Amino acid sequence: MKTKGHACVILGSLSGIAREIAFRLAIKGIPLVLVGRSAEELEIQASDLKIKFGVPVEALVADARDLDMLASLPAECAKMLNGISIGTVILCWGVMYSQKDSEKDPQLLRQNFDINLTSAALVLQAFANWMSSNKKGGTIVGISSVAGDRGRGTNYLYGATKAGLSALLDGMRHRYHGTGLRVITVKPGIVNTPMARGFVNSSSLLCASPAQVAADIVRSIESGSFSIYTPRYWKIIMAMIRTIPERIFLRLKL
Amino acid sequence: MTIEVKTNLSGWGRFRHADCRVIEPENRARLTTFLRDRAASGAIARGMGRSYGDSSVLRDGLVIGQKYLNRLLSFDSVHGSIQCEAGVTLEDIIKVSLPYGWFLPTTPGTKYISVGGAIAADVHGKNHHVDGTFGAWVRGLTLILHDGTILDCSSDKNADVFWATIGGMGLTGFIRDARIQLTKVESAYYSVRYHRCANLNSALSLLASTENEYKYSVGWIDCLSRGSGLGRSILMLANNAGLDDLSSSQRNNPLEVRASTPVLEVPFDFPNWVLNPFSVSIFNKSYYFMQRNRQEIVSYESFFYPLDGVSGWNRIYGKRGFIQYQALFPEKTAEAGIRAVLETVSSHGAASFLAVIKRCGEANPAPLSYLHRGYTIALDIPNFGNALLRMIKSLDEILLRNQGRLYLAKDSMMDAGTFAAMYPRKAEFLAVKRKVDPDCFFRSDQAKRVGLCF
């Protein structure tokens, strides 16, 4: 892996996809900082990885809704790592509150944006500042979604947060191009995780496992991709969806 | 919010199916909150679903999956003590402990079971006569009770709940995590002696006479053979292989963890006619005569887990599924009891190519623990239709006449009367259950059927 000898910070390590990413990185011997909301669960996740793979794993409690704290996150992670530099940051936290409920409840609606977009912008910019000032290079990965590619009636609030996140990541990639800091936009389709539970039929053909998605993400870091759909067939599906003329799209129940 | 998903479930035998509402709590807090807030409709935990019947199935009820509650909490590689969540599998433990020279103190024929399941079914292996059951090696466990209360149990703390949970089929509460004492091993290999026995008598006497010589013993029986050859079997008697027993290539990596990818996969249900009395009897005859008497050094994978190499082997029995009938007889009635069982099975032409006999040692304190001194025989029987129930009833009668009993983890058909007769300590178990689960929240289809609910 390009960032050998450096650690990886996983923001939202308890999420369905993040757990699988953490395994794959730990197997490669990469030291980790797990960031999440529950101290108890983070400790358990850290113990599990340390016992199975013998890598250094630190746990840091943080809440994405605590917007004012996010700017100091890179310094806190660095302190825990005690000399090992931060080579990779992977943003995995996110929520998908019910569209119907969010339409009726302004607080809930706002949380979608605070957690998925605003916190992402604050924390990723903080890490970008930190990593570029260290001049060691590195990779920032953000997990967006195919839902951001085109606004659709049944899920546009979540979709809007992801559309924003995709643009943020793409723009960061452009901004830091050539400085040694890479930014990867990851757009998963439908994934069988706790977030999606009940929302999707996990045995349907279009539903991917978190393990598959995590494998694609780790591969993208190693191979220097810019922007990926995972699984890959979503690239074709979304290309088609994006080109449907609006007049026709409006008549579809999506 | 923990979401329920309606799923059709069965046991490993795929004998009966039921629609259940499955939840997969992502973390212990979600589970505890869920239990505190839940409506009373009953729930059962489900690990890897390897019990053969409906022990982890609850029609229209809640089934609590372990998908995310499967993490290792601590491992002391010096003393061989491991603490883990109940969703951790025996395979996970082997991968972590074997490189340090520790192995499971006893193991059933598959490593793809959860620690929670291993405790709830109080599983046993080929070394019961020496080392007892899995439950004997549990140093402590933590239960989440019906109302979200956390209860730590061990043999000297809440001992009654501890022993009721061992072999308690998940009916006392949700096992959150447990501490297991592992056994030190010099290598990942076993020195195995294969011995052909011409009939049941010679198999039983060889098992008894070598009891102190071999730590592991098991016999594969040709259960279709009749007359003078009734109970002819291949016995496998083994001890741990020391470093000196190994070949030089084995000695290079004596504690090698085997790759767990299956060698074969059964991709679809075989048609029901594939396993029939004719085909199985050919297989059994060939297998029996092919085995030479010999001594071999084999890996733990070949010795303990040959079927793990065939992924989905239960599909060989076809869509109709199968049941496993596992009978335990005390020493004095074993020969007569096993003989009667084998005669009944073969007279019905109930084809089974997997019939296994083991020697058993002393019982442990658990009220629902299955094994005690004697012999246990386990048979896979294809579901050949309505006549199956009649045959099972006659087998049950043979057991009752001979002080035998059945194993809940394998059972699909036992009724409440038979269970009560076979498990005299049932009332003791129910008294503990009433204490920790007064509304009988934890229940399964099997529990309802055999009378472990109130």
Tab-separated table of C-alpha atoms in Angstrom, chain A residues 14 16 19 23 37-38 40-41 44-45 47-49 51-52 192-199 210, chain B residues 3-5 22-24 26-30 67-68 70-75 83 85 92 96 176:
chain	number	residue	atom	x	y	z
A	14	LEU	CA	-18.626	1.171	13.550
A	16	GLY	CA	-21.350	-1.543	8.207
A	19	ARG	CA	-16.022	-2.550	9.862
A	23	PHE	CA	-10.454	-5.705	8.803
A	37	ARG	CA	-19.687	7.629	19.008
A	38	SER	CA	-19.736	4.676	21.383
A	40	GLU	CA	-17.727	0.718	24.573
A	41	GLU	CA	-18.197	-0.455	21.005
A	44	ILE	CA	-14.516	-3.898	21.498
A	45	GLN	CA	-13.786	-3.242	17.851
A	47	SER	CA	-9.642	-5.356	20.875
A	48	ASP	CA	-11.006	-7.607	18.170
A	49	LEU	CA	-8.656	-6.156	15.539
A	51	ILE	CA	-6.141	-9.776	18.846
A	52	LYS	CA	-6.778	-11.013	15.329
A	192	ASN	CA	-26.563	-4.632	2.823
A	193	THR	CA	-25.654	-2.738	6.013
A	194	PRO	CA	-27.541	-1.780	9.165
A	195	MET	CA	-28.249	1.621	7.598
A	196	ALA	CA	-30.046	-0.015	4.697
A	197	ARG	CA	-31.795	-2.700	6.731
A	198	GLY	CA	-35.471	-2.885	5.969
A	199	PHE	CA	-35.011	-0.392	3.152
A	210	PRO	CA	-20.243	-4.529	2.765
B	3	ILE	CA	-35.413	-3.338	12.215
B	4	GLU	CA	-37.062	-6.744	11.865
B	5	VAL	CA	-36.836	-8.584	8.578
B	22	VAL	CA	-35.006	-11.611	12.341
B	23	ILE	CA	-33.205	-8.721	14.003
B	24	GLU	CA	-29.467	-8.223	13.794
B	26	GLU	CA	-25.378	-3.814	15.445
B	27	ASN	CA	-24.094	-3.443	18.939
B	28	ARG	CA	-24.875	-4.518	22.498
B	29	ALA	CA	-26.519	-1.205	23.398
B	30	ARG	CA	-29.057	-1.637	20.602
B	67	LYS	CA	-23.942	-10.994	12.561
B	68	TYR	CA	-22.376	-7.981	14.290
B	70	ASN	CA	-18.990	-11.500	16.923
B	71	ARG	CA	-15.861	-9.874	18.280
B	72	LEU	CA	-12.927	-11.126	20.330
B	73	LEU	CA	-12.530	-9.245	23.581
B	74	SER	CA	-9.273	-10.600	24.982
B	75	PHE	CA	-6.826	-13.446	24.522
B	83	GLN	CA	-12.948	-13.978	26.068
B	85	GLU	CA	-18.821	-12.306	22.150
B	92	ASP	CA	-12.270	-17.654	14.699
B	96	VAL	CA	-6.168	-16.779	16.765
B	176	ARG	CA	-23.534	-11.771	25.355
